[in-house]
Each structure stands twice: as C-alpha cells, then as structure tokens.
Amino acid sequence: MAGGGAPAKADEPQPHPPKEQLPSISYCITSPPPWPEAILLGFQHYLVMLGTTVIIPTSLVPQMGGGNEEKAKVIQTLLFVAGLNTLLQSLFGSRLPAVIGGSYTFVPTTISIILAGRFSDTTDPVERFKRIMRAIQGSLIVASTLQIVLGFSGLWRNVIRFSSPLSVVPLVSLVGFGLYEFGFPGVAKCVEIGLPQLILIVFVSQYMPHVIKSGRHVFDRFAVIFSVVVVWIYAHLLTVGGAYNGKAPKTQISCRTDRAGLIDAAPWIRVPYPFQWGAPSFDAGEAFAMMMASFVALVESTGAFIAVSRYASATPMPPSILSRGIGWQGVAILVSGLFGTVNGSSVSVENAGLLALTRVGSRRVVQISAGFMIFFSILGKFGAVFASIPAPIIAALYCLFFAYVGAGGLSFLQFCNLNSFRTKFILGFSVFMGLSVPQYFNEYTAINGYGPVHTGARWFNDIVNVPLSSEAFVAGCLAYFLDNTLHRKDSGIRKDRGKHWWDKFRSFKGDPRSEEFYSLPFNLNKYFPSV
C-alpha cells in the first residue's frame, strides 16, 4: 500500500482502553442501594473498621496504666469519634465514601509520650493513665493545625496539582501493600482461626458467585458477614470446648473469644464527651513529633482518598476537593484530641478495600456505617460483643482489603507509558526504596528497642524515624520528587507521565462530573466555591 504503513489487521489484539471511571461498579457515590441492602452493607463497614479501633487501644492502654475499664472507654470514644468524623468527611469534606478511623501512623509517637520520664513518679496506675492521656490529647490538638492549615488554605491543593498518574502509583500501591505486616503475621498468631477465615472469605467472595449463579450479588457483596459469623462461631466452639485451656497467655489472647475483657468492663450506656479525662497538657517537643506523624498521615490519606475515589467509580479528584478533604481530616484529628481517643485519625485503608470487594461505592452506605459506629459506641455492652472478635479473623480480612487498595494504585499505570525507561526507573526505584528504607528502620527498632536516629531528644528521634518507617510516605515522596524533576521539559514526557489524562480535572469546573460527585450539600457551594 503506497504512502503509509500497513493497515492494522482485524484480528490483531487491541490494548485495553484506559478508563477515567472504574467500570462494573454496582453503585457509585451518588446512587444508593435499596435501604435493607444499604443497612447490611453499612454494618459490614462497621465490622471492618472495628479491627483498628480495638487493636490500637488494646496495645496502648495497658502501657499507660489503664485496666479493662479504661480500655473499654477508650474504644467507645474512638468508635464515637470515628462515626462523627466519617459523617463530617462524607458531608462536607471530600464527599467520598471514606471511613475516617484510627491510624497506626500515630502509634510510635504516642508510645514515645507514654515512655516520657515525667510520668514515672505517679504510683496510681489510673492516675498515670489519665496524665498520659492528657499529654497525648495536647499534642494531637496542636498537630491537627498542620492538616487544617494545609487543607483549608489551599496549600495542599497546589502540591497535588503537580502530581500525575505516574507519581500516585507508588503512593497508592504502598498505602495498601505497605501494610503487609498486619496481614498474614496477624493470621498466624492463631492459625486455626485465621487461615479458615482467609480461605473462606476468598472462596465466598470470588468463587461462590460463579458456582451459584443467582443473578443477585449476595455472596460477593456480603462475604464479610457470612465468613466472619461462621469462623467466629467456630472460634467460640473451640474456646468453650477447652481447646485453649492451659495454653500460653499469648495464644489465649489471640485465639479465645472471651479474653478481650471488654464485655464485662463496658458500661451499658455511656456518651463520650470532650475533655472526659481532664484538661489537656502541652509539651512543645511532643507536639512537634506529633505534627510530623500528622504530616505522614496526611500523605498516606492522600493516597487512600485517591483509592477510594477510584473504587467509588468517581472521576479523579480535583486538587481543591482533595485539599478540602485533608482540611476536614485535620478537624478529625482535633476532635480526636478533644475527646481523648489515644490516637489520631486518617482514612481507613481496610474500608477502602471493602468498597472494591462489594463493588458498592455509595456515600449513603458509609454514612449508615457511621450511624452504627455512634450507636454501638453509646450502647457499650452491645458494641463490646462485636469488638471481641479475635484479632486473627480481622487480620485475614486485611489480607484481602489491603491487597485491593494496592491493586487500585497499580491500576493508574493504564494512563502511563510503560515502554518508557523514565517511567520504569521512577516506578521501580520509588517502590523498591519505599519497601527497603522502612524495612531497615523497623528491623533496627525491633532489635534495639529504638530507631536508627537515637539522640537525647526523643521528639527529634520521632521526627526522623516515623516518616522513614512509613512505606507509603517514602515511596510517595520519592516518586513525586523524581517525577517533577527528571527531564520534565522534554515534549513527550508529559504523555509518558499520563498527565494529559488528568488535565480536565485540574480545576473543579474542568469536568461537569466533578459537580455531580464532589459538590457540597445544602447549596453550600454558593458560599464555599471550589476552584
């Protein structure tokens, strides 16, 4: 054929076309499922977020000097605040179906405050617990200002404008994959419960819908409820049958269904309130260390928000909307500090994974789950029943949900040129270093009891050790830096980065769908316009 290349053959394989919105989602942000289904799905979100809500206080409160009663109160408070913050985020923040719960990012800094020498002179354990709690509250209140200022001033919006599909891949991927230490190692703490749960949830969610073709999405949508109920009953039968009598205390804590001590300690009805532990105390060094933890949580939550928007089948988030979400997350940390939850707040990664498993990204479902959180936090005894689910069952769920979030990050590669060596370098190097650097920091800390940066000032150690122990933070920052500095001026690079796909989402008005997904309720956009 003269004057051109050979025509494409009809039977040649075609590449999969990139999709701005994830297809095959049953209900997107704005389309709620029928009420009975929405209530069940909301309860499922509540069950999933319980894991982090219980694990963090369970590990921190005993170190602070608190007993089962204090632990139950802290879990109730954390649950109540999570419900409140989830509602605020879905109504006025990013408007995404994102659950705002406790965060592991704040734990190392919190432990530093617990170990501070000034509390060692208090002999009464409960009094010591309250003093430490007030110090944690003070540092959280100060740390919240960082996200509030960066979010609401629009500074974070200007940072996000320079990101591209290529630079968010390592960030979002390691928000999910970087939590691998909470997956199978948690299952293995009681393998006779954890492994059946893992096998069952994979079988029920992935195989059953193809084995039993009912036409209704029962198994894939409610796999968590089915599998958790079955394995929980099985775990309870093992406990009652005496399978763990005489076993090591560690095994008993992980495996038994009656060991959490929460049901007896929890009050029937109790409404958490601000300053319930007394007036917060402030320490400059601890506040700076907590600010650094808050910044790490901000970067990780940015990745989690992007994953949530993908799995809710929304268009890519305009930078101004992401910035607004971060501002409200700062408010969430402030509320955590005022109520005394022993922990800051960030986007729940496991609930982002649950959106993918159920293929329901509806905002209403997450608002219903926030209702469950508030309801069960006030009715303490009922909430404590669900909170006593053995941790290996929760860890098995994490294996699935964190994997989904990581895969959501990888899906942004569809917009990039994978045949470019620049893309290969940025992707490979940032992901590898994102796994390798924190591995060194975490290993060093596990062996020596303190991080590689070990000076007399504990707050300074945290400012360096905490960010470099976060996989998503290291990978995300490195990818962002490399993507914005390496040969940016070359003409073809913009396309390789996938930047042209996101051009119309750089401003709120750039695409009409942004209005549908992200505009504020009650006509508030008139008074608080998004740019």
Coordinates of N, CA and C in Angstrom, one line a residue, residues 103-106 108 170-171 174-182 292-293 295-301 430-442 445 462-478:
S103 N -5.5 5.4 63.3 CA -4.4 5.3 62.4 C -3.1 4.7 63.1
Y104 N -2.5 3.7 62.5 CA -1.3 3.2 63.1 C -0.1 4.2 63.0
T105 N -0.2 5.2 62.1 CA 0.9 6.2 61.9 C 1.2 6.9 63.2
F106 N 0.2 7.1 64.0 CA 0.4 7.9 65.2 C 0.9 7.1 66.4
P108 N 3.8 5.1 67.0 CA 5.1 5.3 67.6 C 5.3 6.6 68.4
P170 N 3.1 4.6 43.1 CA 3.8 4.1 44.2 C 3.1 4.5 45.6
L171 N 2.6 5.7 45.6 CA 1.9 6.2 46.8 C 0.7 5.3 47.2
L174 N 1.5 1.5 47.8 CA 2.1 1.1 49.1 C 1.2 1.6 50.3
V175 N 0.2 2.4 50.1 CA -0.8 2.6 51.1 C -1.4 1.3 51.4
G176 N -1.6 0.4 50.4 CA -2.2 -0.9 50.6 C -1.1 -1.9 50.9
F177 N -0.2 -2.2 50.0 CA 0.8 -3.2 50.1 C 1.8 -3.0 51.3
G178 N 2.0 -1.7 51.7 CA 2.9 -1.4 52.7 C 2.4 -1.8 54.1
L179 N 1.2 -2.2 54.2 CA 0.6 -2.7 55.5 C 0.7 -4.2 55.6
Y180 N 1.6 -4.8 54.8 CA 1.7 -6.3 54.8 C 2.0 -6.9 56.2
E181 N 2.6 -6.2 57.1 CA 2.9 -6.7 58.4 C 1.6 -7.0 59.2
F182 N 0.5 -6.3 58.9 CA -0.7 -6.5 59.6 C -1.6 -7.6 59.0
M292 N 4.7 15.8 62.9 CA 5.4 15.0 61.9 C 4.5 13.8 61.6
A293 N 4.0 13.1 62.6 CA 3.2 12.0 62.4 C 1.9 12.4 61.6
F295 N 1.7 14.8 59.5 CA 2.1 15.0 58.1 C 2.2 13.7 57.3
V296 N 2.8 12.7 58.0 CA 2.9 11.4 57.4 C 1.5 10.8 57.1
A297 N 0.6 11.0 58.1 CA -0.8 10.6 57.9 C -1.5 11.3 56.8
L298 N -1.1 12.6 56.6 CA -1.7 13.4 55.5 C -1.3 12.8 54.2
V299 N 0.0 12.5 54.0 CA 0.4 11.9 52.7 C -0.2 10.5 52.5
E300 N -0.3 9.7 53.5 CA -0.9 8.4 53.4 C -2.4 8.5 53.0
S301 N -3.1 9.5 53.7 CA -4.5 9.6 53.4 C -4.8 10.2 52.0
S430 N 11.2 4.0 43.2 CA 10.4 4.5 44.4 C 9.7 3.4 45.1
V431 N 9.2 2.4 44.4 CA 8.5 1.3 45.1 C 9.5 0.5 45.9
F432 N 10.7 0.2 45.3 CA 11.7 -0.6 46.0 C 12.2 0.2 47.2
M433 N 12.5 1.5 47.1 CA 13.0 2.2 48.3 C 11.9 2.4 49.3
G434 N 10.7 2.4 48.8 CA 9.5 2.5 49.7 C 9.4 1.3 50.6
L435 N 9.8 0.1 50.1 CA 9.8 -1.1 50.9 C 11.1 -1.3 51.7
S436 N 12.2 -0.9 51.1 CA 13.5 -1.2 51.7 C 13.9 -0.3 52.8
V437 N 13.6 1.1 52.7 CA 14.0 2.0 53.8 C 13.2 1.7 55.1
P438 N 11.9 1.6 55.0 CA 11.2 1.3 56.2 C 11.5 -0.1 56.8
Q439 N 11.9 -1.0 56.0 CA 12.3 -2.3 56.5 C 13.5 -2.2 57.4
Y440 N 14.5 -1.4 56.9 CA 15.7 -1.1 57.8 C 15.3 -0.5 59.1
F441 N 14.5 0.6 59.0 CA 14.1 1.3 60.2 C 13.3 0.4 61.2
N442 N 12.4 -0.3 60.6 CA 11.5 -1.2 61.5 C 12.3 -2.3 62.1
T445 N 14.6 -1.0 64.9 CA 13.8 -0.6 66.1 C 13.4 -1.9 66.8
D462 N 11.7 10.9 66.8 CA 10.4 10.6 66.2 C 10.2 11.4 64.9
I463 N 10.7 12.6 64.9 CA 10.5 13.5 63.7 C 11.2 12.8 62.5
V464 N 12.4 12.1 62.7 CA 13.1 11.5 61.7 C 12.7 10.0 61.5
N465 N 12.5 9.3 62.5 CA 12.2 7.9 62.4 C 10.8 7.5 61.9
V466 N 9.8 8.3 62.4 CA 8.4 8.0 62.0 C 8.2 8.1 60.5
P467 N 8.6 9.2 59.8 CA 8.3 9.3 58.4 C 9.1 8.2 57.6
L468 N 10.3 7.9 58.0 CA 11.1 6.9 57.3 C 10.7 5.5 57.6
S469 N 9.8 5.3 58.5 CA 9.3 4.0 58.8 C 8.0 3.7 58.0
S470 N 7.5 4.7 57.2 CA 6.2 4.5 56.5 C 6.5 4.3 55.0
E471 N 6.1 3.1 54.6 CA 6.3 2.7 53.2 C 5.7 3.7 52.2
A472 N 4.4 4.0 52.4 CA 3.7 4.9 51.5 C 4.3 6.3 51.5
F473 N 4.8 6.8 52.6 CA 5.4 8.1 52.7 C 6.7 8.2 51.9
V474 N 7.6 7.2 52.1 CA 8.9 7.2 51.4 C 8.6 7.0 49.9
A475 N 7.8 6.1 49.5 CA 7.6 5.8 48.1 C 6.9 7.0 47.4
G476 N 5.9 7.5 48.1 CA 5.1 8.6 47.5 C 5.9 9.9 47.3
C477 N 6.7 10.3 48.3 CA 7.5 11.5 48.3 C 8.6 11.3 47.2
L478 N 9.2 10.1 47.2 CA 10.3 9.9 46.2 C 9.8 9.9 44.8

